[in-house]
mmCIF file with all atom_site columns, C-alpha atoms in Angstrom:
data_model
loop_
_atom_site.group_PDB
_atom_site.id
_atom_site.type_symbol
_atom_site.label_atom_id
_atom_site.label_alt_id
_atom_site.label_comp_id
_atom_site.label_asym_id
_atom_site.label_entity_id
_atom_site.label_seq_id
_atom_site.pdbx_PDB_ins_code
_atom_site.Cartn_x
_atom_site.Cartn_y
_atom_site.Cartn_z
_atom_site.occupancy
_atom_site.B_iso_or_equiv
_atom_site.pdbx_formal_charge
_atom_site.auth_seq_id
_atom_site.auth_comp_id
_atom_site.auth_asym_id
_atom_site.auth_atom_id
_atom_site.pdbx_PDB_model_num
ATOM 1   C CA . MET L 1 1   ? -27.857 -25.833 -41.375 1.00 87.00 ? 253 MET L CA 1
ATOM 2   C CA . ASP L 1 2   ? -31.084 -27.959 -40.588 1.00 89.00 ? 254 ASP L CA 1
ATOM 3   C CA . ARG L 1 3   ? -32.239 -25.445 -38.108 1.00 92.00 ? 255 ARG L CA 1
ATOM 4   C CA . LEU L 1 4   ? -31.663 -22.632 -40.407 1.00 91.00 ? 256 LEU L CA 1
ATOM 5   C CA . ILE L 1 5   ? -33.628 -24.551 -42.990 1.00 91.00 ? 257 ILE L CA 1
ATOM 6   C CA . SER L 1 6   ? -36.375 -25.220 -40.633 1.00 90.00 ? 258 SER L CA 1
ATOM 7   C CA . LEU L 1 7   ? -36.499 -21.664 -39.370 1.00 90.00 ? 259 LEU L CA 1
ATOM 8   C CA . HIS L 1 8   ? -36.715 -20.396 -42.887 1.00 91.00 ? 260 HIS L CA 1
ATOM 9   C CA . ASN L 1 9   ? -39.438 -22.878 -43.789 1.00 89.00 ? 261 ASN L CA 1
ATOM 10  C CA . ALA L 1 10  ? -41.490 -22.039 -40.683 1.00 88.00 ? 262 ALA L CA 1
ATOM 11  C CA . ILE L 1 11  ? -41.355 -18.279 -41.346 1.00 89.00 ? 263 ILE L CA 1
ATOM 12  C CA . PHE L 1 12  ? -42.301 -18.339 -44.979 1.00 88.00 ? 264 PHE L CA 1
ATOM 13  C CA . ALA L 1 13  ? -44.569 -21.437 -45.093 1.00 87.00 ? 265 ALA L CA 1
ATOM 14  C CA . PRO L 1 14  ? -47.551 -18.953 -43.989 1.00 85.00 ? 266 PRO L CA 1
ATOM 15  C CA . VAL L 1 15  ? -46.288 -16.297 -46.225 1.00 82.00 ? 267 VAL L CA 1
ATOM 16  C CA . GLU L 1 16  ? -46.420 -18.525 -49.170 1.00 83.00 ? 268 GLU L CA 1
ATOM 17  C CA . ARG L 1 17  ? -50.081 -19.838 -48.371 1.00 81.00 ? 269 ARG L CA 1
ATOM 18  C CA . LEU L 1 18  ? -51.077 -16.352 -47.844 1.00 79.00 ? 270 LEU L CA 1
ATOM 19  C CA . GLY L 1 19  ? -49.420 -15.151 -51.046 1.00 81.00 ? 271 GLY L CA 1
ATOM 20  C CA . ASN L 1 20  ? -51.384 -17.797 -53.033 1.00 79.00 ? 272 ASN L CA 1
ATOM 21  C CA . GLN L 1 21  ? -54.299 -15.853 -52.450 1.00 80.00 ? 273 GLN L CA 1
ATOM 22  C CA . VAL L 1 22  ? -53.217 -12.145 -52.138 1.00 90.00 ? 274 VAL L CA 1
ATOM 23  C CA . ILE L 1 23  ? -50.983 -12.121 -54.951 1.00 93.00 ? 275 ILE L CA 1
ATOM 24  C CA . PRO L 1 24  ? -53.388 -12.598 -57.783 1.00 93.00 ? 276 PRO L CA 1
ATOM 25  C CA . LEU L 1 25  ? -55.732 -10.191 -55.996 1.00 94.00 ? 277 LEU L CA 1
ATOM 26  C CA . LEU L 1 26  ? -53.069 -7.587  -55.865 1.00 95.00 ? 278 LEU L CA 1
ATOM 27  C CA . ALA L 1 27  ? -52.230 -8.267  -59.521 1.00 96.00 ? 279 ALA L CA 1
ATOM 28  C CA . ARG L 1 28  ? -55.852 -7.393  -60.290 1.00 96.00 ? 280 ARG L CA 1
ATOM 29  C CA . LEU L 1 29  ? -55.878 -4.400  -58.199 1.00 96.00 ? 281 LEU L CA 1
ATOM 30  C CA . ILE L 1 30  ? -52.752 -3.065  -59.536 1.00 96.00 ? 282 ILE L CA 1
ATOM 31  C CA . PHE L 1 31  ? -54.116 -3.695  -63.150 1.00 97.00 ? 283 PHE L CA 1
ATOM 32  C CA . ALA L 1 32  ? -57.237 -1.694  -62.143 1.00 97.00 ? 284 ALA L CA 1
ATOM 33  C CA . ALA L 1 33  ? -55.080 0.966   -60.906 1.00 97.00 ? 285 ALA L CA 1
ATOM 34  C CA . THR L 1 34  ? -52.865 1.240   -63.913 1.00 95.00 ? 286 THR L CA 1
ATOM 35  C CA . LEU L 1 35  ? -54.234 -0.119  -67.012 1.00 96.00 ? 287 LEU L CA 1
ATOM 36  C CA . LEU L 1 36  ? -58.271 -0.252  -66.685 1.00 95.00 ? 288 LEU L CA 1
ATOM 37  C CA . ARG L 1 37  ? -58.572 3.580   -67.450 1.00 95.00 ? 289 ARG L CA 1
ATOM 38  C CA . TYR L 1 38  ? -55.833 3.413   -70.264 1.00 94.00 ? 290 TYR L CA 1
ATOM 39  C CA . TYR L 1 39  ? -57.665 0.689   -72.067 1.00 94.00 ? 291 TYR L CA 1
ATOM 40  C CA . TRP L 1 40  ? -61.155 2.048   -71.415 1.00 91.00 ? 292 TRP L CA 1
ATOM 41  C CA . ASN L 1 41  ? -59.975 5.379   -72.570 1.00 90.00 ? 293 ASN L CA 1
ATOM 42  C CA . SER L 1 42  ? -58.373 3.985   -75.666 1.00 89.00 ? 294 SER L CA 1
ATOM 43  C CA . ALA L 1 43  ? -61.563 2.191   -76.568 1.00 87.00 ? 295 ALA L CA 1
ATOM 44  C CA . GLY L 1 44  ? -63.504 5.313   -75.926 1.00 84.00 ? 296 GLY L CA 1
ATOM 45  C CA . THR L 1 45  ? -61.562 7.219   -78.623 1.00 83.00 ? 297 THR L CA 1
ATOM 46  C CA . LYS L 1 46  ? -62.728 4.685   -81.006 1.00 83.00 ? 298 LYS L CA 1
ATOM 47  C CA . VAL L 1 47  ? -66.265 4.927   -80.683 1.00 79.00 ? 299 VAL L CA 1
ATOM 48  C CA . TRP L 1 48  ? -67.076 8.512   -79.121 1.00 70.00 ? 300 TRP L CA 1
ATOM 49  C CA . ASP L 1 49  ? -66.599 11.326  -81.438 1.00 61.00 ? 301 ASP L CA 1
ATOM 50  C CA . ARG L 1 50  ? -64.470 14.290  -80.259 1.00 56.00 ? 302 ARG L CA 1
ATOM 51  C CA . LYS L 1 51  ? -67.372 16.905  -80.253 1.00 57.00 ? 303 LYS L CA 1
ATOM 52  C CA . GLY L 1 52  ? -68.869 15.272  -77.380 1.00 54.00 ? 304 GLY L CA 1
ATOM 53  C CA . GLU L 1 53  ? -72.412 14.332  -79.149 1.00 56.00 ? 305 GLU L CA 1
ATOM 54  C CA . GLU L 1 54  ? -72.018 10.728  -78.275 1.00 55.00 ? 306 GLU L CA 1
ATOM 55  C CA . GLY L 1 55  ? -75.530 9.007   -77.871 1.00 52.00 ? 307 GLY L CA 1
ATOM 56  C CA . ILE L 1 56  ? -76.240 5.403   -77.145 1.00 51.00 ? 308 ILE L CA 1
ATOM 57  C CA . LEU L 1 57  ? -75.783 4.725   -80.815 1.00 56.00 ? 309 LEU L CA 1
ATOM 58  C CA . ASP L 1 58  ? -72.260 5.847   -80.851 1.00 60.00 ? 310 ASP L CA 1
ATOM 59  C CA . PHE L 1 59  ? -71.380 2.982   -78.748 1.00 60.00 ? 311 PHE L CA 1
ATOM 60  C CA . PHE L 1 60  ? -71.783 0.777   -82.028 1.00 64.00 ? 312 PHE L CA 1
ATOM 61  C CA . THR L 1 61  ? -70.283 3.194   -84.515 1.00 75.00 ? 313 THR L CA 1
ATOM 62  C CA . LEU L 1 62  ? -66.479 3.226   -85.016 1.00 80.00 ? 314 LEU L CA 1
ATOM 63  C CA . GLU L 1 63  ? -64.833 6.525   -85.520 1.00 81.00 ? 315 GLU L CA 1
ATOM 64  C CA . SER L 1 64  ? -62.317 6.932   -88.587 1.00 77.00 ? 316 SER L CA 1
ATOM 65  C CA . GLY L 1 65  ? -59.657 7.317   -85.880 1.00 82.00 ? 317 GLY L CA 1
ATOM 66  C CA . THR L 1 66  ? -60.074 3.876   -85.025 1.00 86.00 ? 318 THR L CA 1
ATOM 67  C CA . TYR L 1 67  ? -58.690 2.716   -88.435 1.00 88.00 ? 319 TYR L CA 1
ATOM 68  C CA . ALA L 1 68  ? -55.977 5.230   -88.125 1.00 86.00 ? 320 ALA L CA 1
ATOM 69  C CA . GLN L 1 69  ? -55.015 3.672   -84.806 1.00 86.00 ? 321 GLN L CA 1
ATOM 70  C CA . MET L 1 70  ? -55.170 0.043   -85.586 1.00 89.00 ? 322 MET L CA 1
ATOM 71  C CA . PHE L 1 71  ? -54.321 0.127   -89.197 1.00 89.00 ? 323 PHE L CA 1
ATOM 72  C CA . PRO L 1 72  ? -52.270 3.316   -89.973 1.00 88.00 ? 324 PRO L CA 1
ATOM 73  C CA . LYS L 1 73  ? -50.743 2.046   -93.320 1.00 88.00 ? 325 LYS L CA 1
ATOM 74  C CA . ALA L 1 74  ? -53.826 0.356   -94.605 1.00 88.00 ? 326 ALA L CA 1
ATOM 75  C CA . PHE L 1 75  ? -55.864 3.357   -93.787 1.00 88.00 ? 327 PHE L CA 1
ATOM 76  C CA . GLU L 1 76  ? -53.398 5.652   -95.539 1.00 87.00 ? 328 GLU L CA 1
ATOM 77  C CA . ALA L 1 77  ? -53.361 3.548   -98.419 1.00 89.00 ? 329 ALA L CA 1
ATOM 78  C CA . ALA L 1 78  ? -57.263 3.677   -98.587 1.00 89.00 ? 330 ALA L CA 1
ATOM 79  C CA . GLY L 1 79  ? -57.244 7.430   -98.883 1.00 90.00 ? 331 GLY L CA 1
ATOM 80  C CA . TYR L 1 80  ? -58.258 7.799   -95.185 1.00 88.00 ? 332 TYR L CA 1
ATOM 81  C CA . ASN L 1 81  ? -61.785 6.342   -96.174 1.00 88.00 ? 333 ASN L CA 1
ATOM 82  C CA . THR L 1 82  ? -63.349 4.077   -93.897 1.00 85.00 ? 334 THR L CA 1
ATOM 83  C CA . ALA L 1 83  ? -65.573 2.798   -96.898 1.00 86.00 ? 335 ALA L CA 1
ATOM 84  C CA . ASN L 1 84  ? -62.383 1.759   -98.715 1.00 89.00 ? 336 ASN L CA 1
ATOM 85  C CA . MET L 1 85  ? -61.316 -0.513  -95.705 1.00 88.00 ? 337 MET L CA 1
ATOM 86  C CA . GLY L 1 86  ? -62.122 -4.445  -95.917 1.00 86.00 ? 338 GLY L CA 1
ATOM 87  C CA . PHE L 1 87  ? -64.737 -6.276  -94.064 1.00 88.00 ? 339 PHE L CA 1
ATOM 88  C CA . HIS L 1 88  ? -61.907 -7.838  -92.051 1.00 88.00 ? 340 HIS L CA 1
ATOM 89  C CA . HIS L 1 89  ? -60.829 -4.512  -91.101 1.00 88.00 ? 341 HIS L CA 1
ATOM 90  C CA . ASP L 1 90  ? -64.095 -3.720  -89.830 1.00 86.00 ? 342 ASP L CA 1
ATOM 91  C CA . LEU L 1 91  ? -64.367 -7.096  -87.884 1.00 89.00 ? 343 LEU L CA 1
ATOM 92  C CA . ILE L 1 92  ? -60.990 -6.740  -86.213 1.00 89.00 ? 344 ILE L CA 1
ATOM 93  C CA . ALA L 1 93  ? -61.693 -3.120  -85.165 1.00 88.00 ? 345 ALA L CA 1
ATOM 94  C CA . ILE L 1 94  ? -65.008 -3.871  -83.538 1.00 88.00 ? 346 ILE L CA 1
ATOM 95  C CA . ALA L 1 95  ? -63.493 -6.864  -81.930 1.00 90.00 ? 347 ALA L CA 1
ATOM 96  C CA . GLY L 1 96  ? -60.528 -4.893  -80.753 1.00 91.00 ? 348 GLY L CA 1
ATOM 97  C CA . THR L 1 97  ? -62.425 -2.176  -79.708 1.00 90.00 ? 349 THR L CA 1
ATOM 98  C CA . TYR L 1 98  ? -64.918 -4.066  -77.458 1.00 90.00 ? 350 TYR L CA 1
ATOM 99  C CA . ALA L 1 99  ? -62.081 -6.275  -76.207 1.00 93.00 ? 351 ALA L CA 1
ATOM 100 C CA . GLU L 1 100 ? -60.531 -3.088  -74.707 1.00 93.00 ? 352 GLU L CA 1
ATOM 101 C CA . TRP L 1 101 ? -63.634 -2.664  -72.587 1.00 92.00 ? 353 TRP L CA 1
ATOM 102 C CA . LEU L 1 102 ? -64.601 -6.247  -71.908 1.00 96.00 ? 354 LEU L CA 1
ATOM 103 C CA . LEU L 1 103 ? -61.306 -8.046  -71.085 1.00 97.00 ? 355 LEU L CA 1
ATOM 104 C CA . PRO L 1 104 ? -60.252 -5.286  -68.150 1.00 98.00 ? 356 PRO L CA 1
ATOM 105 C CA . LEU L 1 105 ? -63.720 -5.406  -66.963 1.00 97.00 ? 357 LEU L CA 1
ATOM 106 C CA . LEU L 1 106 ? -63.596 -9.209  -66.461 1.00 98.00 ? 358 LEU L CA 1
ATOM 107 C CA . ILE L 1 107 ? -60.269 -9.074  -64.951 1.00 98.00 ? 359 ILE L CA 1
ATOM 108 C CA . VAL L 1 108 ? -61.229 -6.383  -62.415 1.00 97.00 ? 360 VAL L CA 1
ATOM 109 C CA . LEU L 1 109 ? -64.336 -8.229  -61.628 1.00 97.00 ? 361 LEU L CA 1
ATOM 110 C CA . GLY L 1 110 ? -62.367 -11.511 -61.288 1.00 96.00 ? 362 GLY L CA 1
ATOM 111 C CA . LEU L 1 111 ? -64.814 -13.237 -63.675 1.00 97.00 ? 363 LEU L CA 1
ATOM 112 C CA . PHE L 1 112 ? -63.082 -15.609 -66.302 1.00 97.00 ? 364 PHE L CA 1
ATOM 113 C CA . THR L 1 113 ? -60.044 -14.109 -64.928 1.00 97.00 ? 365 THR L CA 1
ATOM 114 C CA . ARG L 1 114 ? -57.384 -16.572 -66.504 1.00 96.00 ? 366 ARG L CA 1
ATOM 115 C CA . LEU L 1 115 ? -58.898 -16.428 -70.044 1.00 97.00 ? 367 LEU L CA 1
ATOM 116 C CA . ALA L 1 116 ? -59.284 -12.522 -69.786 1.00 98.00 ? 368 ALA L CA 1
ATOM 117 C CA . ALA L 1 117 ? -55.651 -12.166 -68.757 1.00 98.00 ? 369 ALA L CA 1
ATOM 118 C CA . LEU L 1 118 ? -54.777 -14.436 -71.641 1.00 98.00 ? 370 LEU L CA 1
ATOM 119 C CA . GLY L 1 119 ? -56.682 -12.552 -74.011 1.00 97.00 ? 371 GLY L CA 1
ATOM 120 C CA . MET L 1 120 ? -55.096 -9.199  -72.716 1.00 98.00 ? 372 MET L CA 1
ATOM 121 C CA . ILE L 1 121 ? -51.569 -10.673 -73.296 1.00 98.00 ? 373 ILE L CA 1
ATOM 122 C CA . GLY L 1 122 ? -52.541 -11.388 -76.880 1.00 96.00 ? 374 GLY L CA 1
ATOM 123 C CA . PHE L 1 123 ? -53.987 -7.937  -76.857 1.00 95.00 ? 375 PHE L CA 1
ATOM 124 C CA . VAL L 1 124 ? -50.834 -6.204  -75.574 1.00 95.00 ? 376 VAL L CA 1
ATOM 125 C CA . THR L 1 125 ? -48.553 -8.494  -78.029 1.00 94.00 ? 377 THR L CA 1
ATOM 126 C CA . VAL L 1 126 ? -50.510 -7.253  -80.985 1.00 92.00 ? 378 VAL L CA 1
ATOM 127 C CA . GLN L 1 127 ? -50.700 -3.578  -79.833 1.00 91.00 ? 379 GLN L CA 1
ATOM 128 C CA . THR L 1 128 ? -46.962 -3.738  -79.422 1.00 90.00 ? 380 THR L CA 1
ATOM 129 C CA . TRP L 1 129 ? -46.672 -5.099  -82.785 1.00 89.00 ? 381 TRP L CA 1
ATOM 130 C CA . VAL L 1 130 ? -48.890 -2.277  -84.272 1.00 88.00 ? 382 VAL L CA 1
ATOM 131 C CA . ASP L 1 131 ? -47.212 0.573   -82.333 1.00 86.00 ? 383 ASP L CA 1
ATOM 132 C CA . VAL L 1 132 ? -43.839 -0.596  -83.905 1.00 85.00 ? 384 VAL L CA 1
ATOM 133 C CA . THR L 1 133 ? -44.694 -1.662  -87.166 1.00 85.00 ? 385 THR L CA 1
ATOM 134 C CA . GLY L 1 134 ? -47.679 1.045   -87.917 1.00 85.00 ? 386 GLY L CA 1
ATOM 135 C CA . HIS L 1 135 ? -46.758 3.961   -85.731 1.00 81.00 ? 387 HIS L CA 1
ATOM 136 C CA . GLY L 1 136 ? -42.902 4.045   -85.711 1.00 81.00 ? 388 GLY L CA 1
ATOM 137 C CA . GLY L 1 137 ? -42.479 3.105   -82.156 1.00 78.00 ? 389 GLY L CA 1
ATOM 138 C CA . THR L 1 138 ? -39.269 1.408   -81.249 1.00 77.00 ? 390 THR L CA 1
ATOM 139 C CA . LEU L 1 139 ? -38.987 -1.636  -79.041 1.00 77.00 ? 391 LEU L CA 1
ATOM 140 C CA . GLY L 1 140 ? -35.550 -0.810  -77.334 1.00 75.00 ? 392 GLY L CA 1
ATOM 141 C CA . ALA L 1 141 ? -33.789 -3.439  -75.561 1.00 70.00 ? 393 ALA L CA 1
ATOM 142 C CA . LEU L 1 142 ? -34.273 -5.231  -72.303 1.00 71.00 ? 394 LEU L CA 1
ATOM 143 C CA . PHE L 1 143 ? -31.522 -4.927  -69.977 1.00 71.00 ? 395 PHE L CA 1
ATOM 144 C CA . ASP L 1 144 ? -30.184 -1.833  -71.330 1.00 72.00 ? 396 ASP L CA 1
ATOM 145 C CA . THR L 1 145 ? -29.868 1.536   -69.492 1.00 68.00 ? 397 THR L CA 1
ATOM 146 C CA . ARG L 1 146 ? -33.052 3.173   -71.108 1.00 68.00 ? 398 ARG L CA 1
ATOM 147 C CA . TYR L 1 147 ? -36.556 2.225   -70.334 1.00 69.00 ? 399 TYR L CA 1
ATOM 148 C CA . GLY L 1 148 ? -38.533 1.561   -73.393 1.00 76.00 ? 400 GLY L CA 1
ATOM 149 C CA . LEU L 1 149 ? -41.695 0.182   -74.990 1.00 81.00 ? 401 LEU L CA 1
ATOM 150 C CA . ILE L 1 150 ? -40.555 -3.504  -74.645 1.00 83.00 ? 402 ILE L CA 1
ATOM 151 C CA . ASP L 1 151 ? -39.748 -2.826  -70.829 1.00 84.00 ? 403 ASP L CA 1
ATOM 152 C CA . GLU L 1 152 ? -43.118 -1.427  -70.017 1.00 88.00 ? 404 GLU L CA 1
ATOM 153 C CA . ARG L 1 153 ? -45.167 -4.044  -72.046 1.00 91.00 ? 405 ARG L CA 1
ATOM 154 C CA . ALA L 1 154 ? -42.950 -6.850  -70.362 1.00 91.00 ? 406 ALA L CA 1
ATOM 155 C CA . LEU L 1 155 ? -44.193 -5.672  -67.149 1.00 93.00 ? 407 LEU L CA 1
ATOM 156 C CA . TRP L 1 156 ? -47.814 -5.554  -68.314 1.00 95.00 ? 408 TRP L CA 1
ATOM 157 C CA . ILE L 1 157 ? -47.387 -9.041  -69.507 1.00 97.00 ? 409 ILE L CA 1
ATOM 158 C CA . VAL L 1 158 ? -45.911 -10.515 -66.261 1.00 96.00 ? 410 VAL L CA 1
ATOM 159 C CA . LEU L 1 159 ? -48.635 -8.845  -64.192 1.00 96.00 ? 411 LEU L CA 1
ATOM 160 C CA . LEU L 1 160 ? -51.253 -10.638 -66.715 1.00 98.00 ? 412 LEU L CA 1
ATOM 161 C CA . MET L 1 161 ? -49.185 -13.879 -66.389 1.00 97.00 ? 413 MET L CA 1
ATOM 162 C CA . VAL L 1 162 ? -49.759 -13.867 -62.592 1.00 95.00 ? 414 VAL L CA 1
ATOM 163 C CA . MET L 1 163 ? -53.444 -14.135 -63.286 1.00 96.00 ? 415 MET L CA 1
ATOM 164 C CA . VAL L 1 164 ? -53.213 -16.661 -65.887 1.00 96.00 ? 416 VAL L CA 1
ATOM 165 C CA . ILE L 1 165 ? -51.120 -18.718 -63.591 1.00 93.00 ? 417 ILE L CA 1
ATOM 166 C CA . ARG L 1 166 ? -52.884 -18.188 -60.329 1.00 92.00 ? 418 ARG L CA 1
ATOM 167 C CA . GLY L 1 167 ? -56.418 -17.106 -61.307 1.00 93.00 ? 419 GLY L CA 1
ATOM 168 C CA . ALA L 1 168 ? -58.249 -14.290 -59.717 1.00 94.00 ? 420 ALA L CA 1
ATOM 169 C CA . GLY L 1 169 ? -57.393 -14.575 -55.917 1.00 90.00 ? 421 GLY L CA 1
ATOM 170 C CA . VAL L 1 170 ? -59.465 -14.889 -53.009 1.00 88.00 ? 422 VAL L CA 1
ATOM 171 C CA . LEU L 1 171 ? -61.974 -11.844 -53.728 1.00 92.00 ? 423 LEU L CA 1
ATOM 172 C CA . SER L 1 172 ? -63.335 -12.774 -57.213 1.00 94.00 ? 424 SER L CA 1
ATOM 173 C CA . LEU L 1 173 ? -66.663 -13.849 -59.042 1.00 95.00 ? 425 LEU L CA 1
ATOM 174 C CA . ASP L 1 174 ? -64.589 -16.786 -59.983 1.00 94.00 ? 426 ASP L CA 1
ATOM 175 C CA . ARG L 1 175 ? -64.155 -17.888 -56.404 1.00 91.00 ? 427 ARG L CA 1
ATOM 176 C CA . LEU L 1 176 ? -67.922 -17.063 -55.791 1.00 92.00 ? 428 LEU L CA 1
ATOM 177 C CA . PHE L 1 177 ? -69.326 -18.822 -58.743 1.00 92.00 ? 429 PHE L CA 1
ATOM 178 C CA . GLY L 1 178 ? -66.984 -21.914 -58.293 1.00 90.00 ? 430 GLY L CA 1
ATOM 179 C CA . LEU L 1 179 ? -64.869 -21.208 -61.186 1.00 85.00 ? 431 LEU L CA 1
ATOM 180 C CA . ALA L 1 180 ? -61.681 -21.095 -59.339 1.00 77.00 ? 432 ALA L CA 1
ATOM 181 C CA . PRO L 1 181 ? -60.258 -24.484 -58.202 1.00 68.00 ? 433 PRO L CA 1
ATOM 182 C CA . VAL L 1 182 ? -59.710 -24.328 -54.260 1.00 59.00 ? 434 VAL L CA 1
ATOM 183 C CA . ALA L 1 183 ? -56.137 -24.549 -53.461 1.00 55.00 ? 435 ALA L CA 1
ATOM 184 C CA . ARG L 1 184 ? -55.190 -27.722 -51.828 1.00 54.00 ? 436 ARG L CA 1
ATOM 185 C CA . GLN L 1 185 ? -52.700 -27.712 -48.761 1.00 50.00 ? 437 GLN L CA 1
ATOM 186 C CA . VAL L 1 186 ? -49.492 -29.393 -49.575 1.00 48.00 ? 438 VAL L CA 1
ATOM 187 C CA . PRO L 1 187 ? -47.917 -31.081 -46.566 1.00 52.00 ? 439 PRO L CA 1
ATOM 188 C CA . ALA L 1 188 ? -44.675 -29.171 -45.452 1.00 50.00 ? 440 ALA L CA 1
#
């Protein structure tokens, strides 16, 4: 049995050392491939009008659809008039919209990755809550035979947790700027 354990450790110790650097990098690449466009498109719908007449100043003006997306019941109660929305709604809408651009960008660049991934976990949680309470989405249940909203968002959060726990990985601005601790080799 000792030989089997030694063989196992000899084979997988290098894999584990490599994985400590490659897994976070792969998590960032998968995030870029699957969620970057999703979040940037979502943020874009909040600032650029549908007519394609966006200019540089449109980047700082929220479309009324932003409030319909983020605060559906409150926007309905306000008669679908953005002027009737409170200042806190404006502040949350602006912060949420720009977080949809900034946090994914930081993750892809590998800059302040742990903080950005933690922010995205909060964002996904709030997004899910709004989808369920404001837009009639259903969570479903984990471990049932259907694939639902909770299953999808759980995968996103696990991907982000890899970055919170492990950082950005070997190719990152965090590493370049010394923001990532250098992994210490643990004796076998």
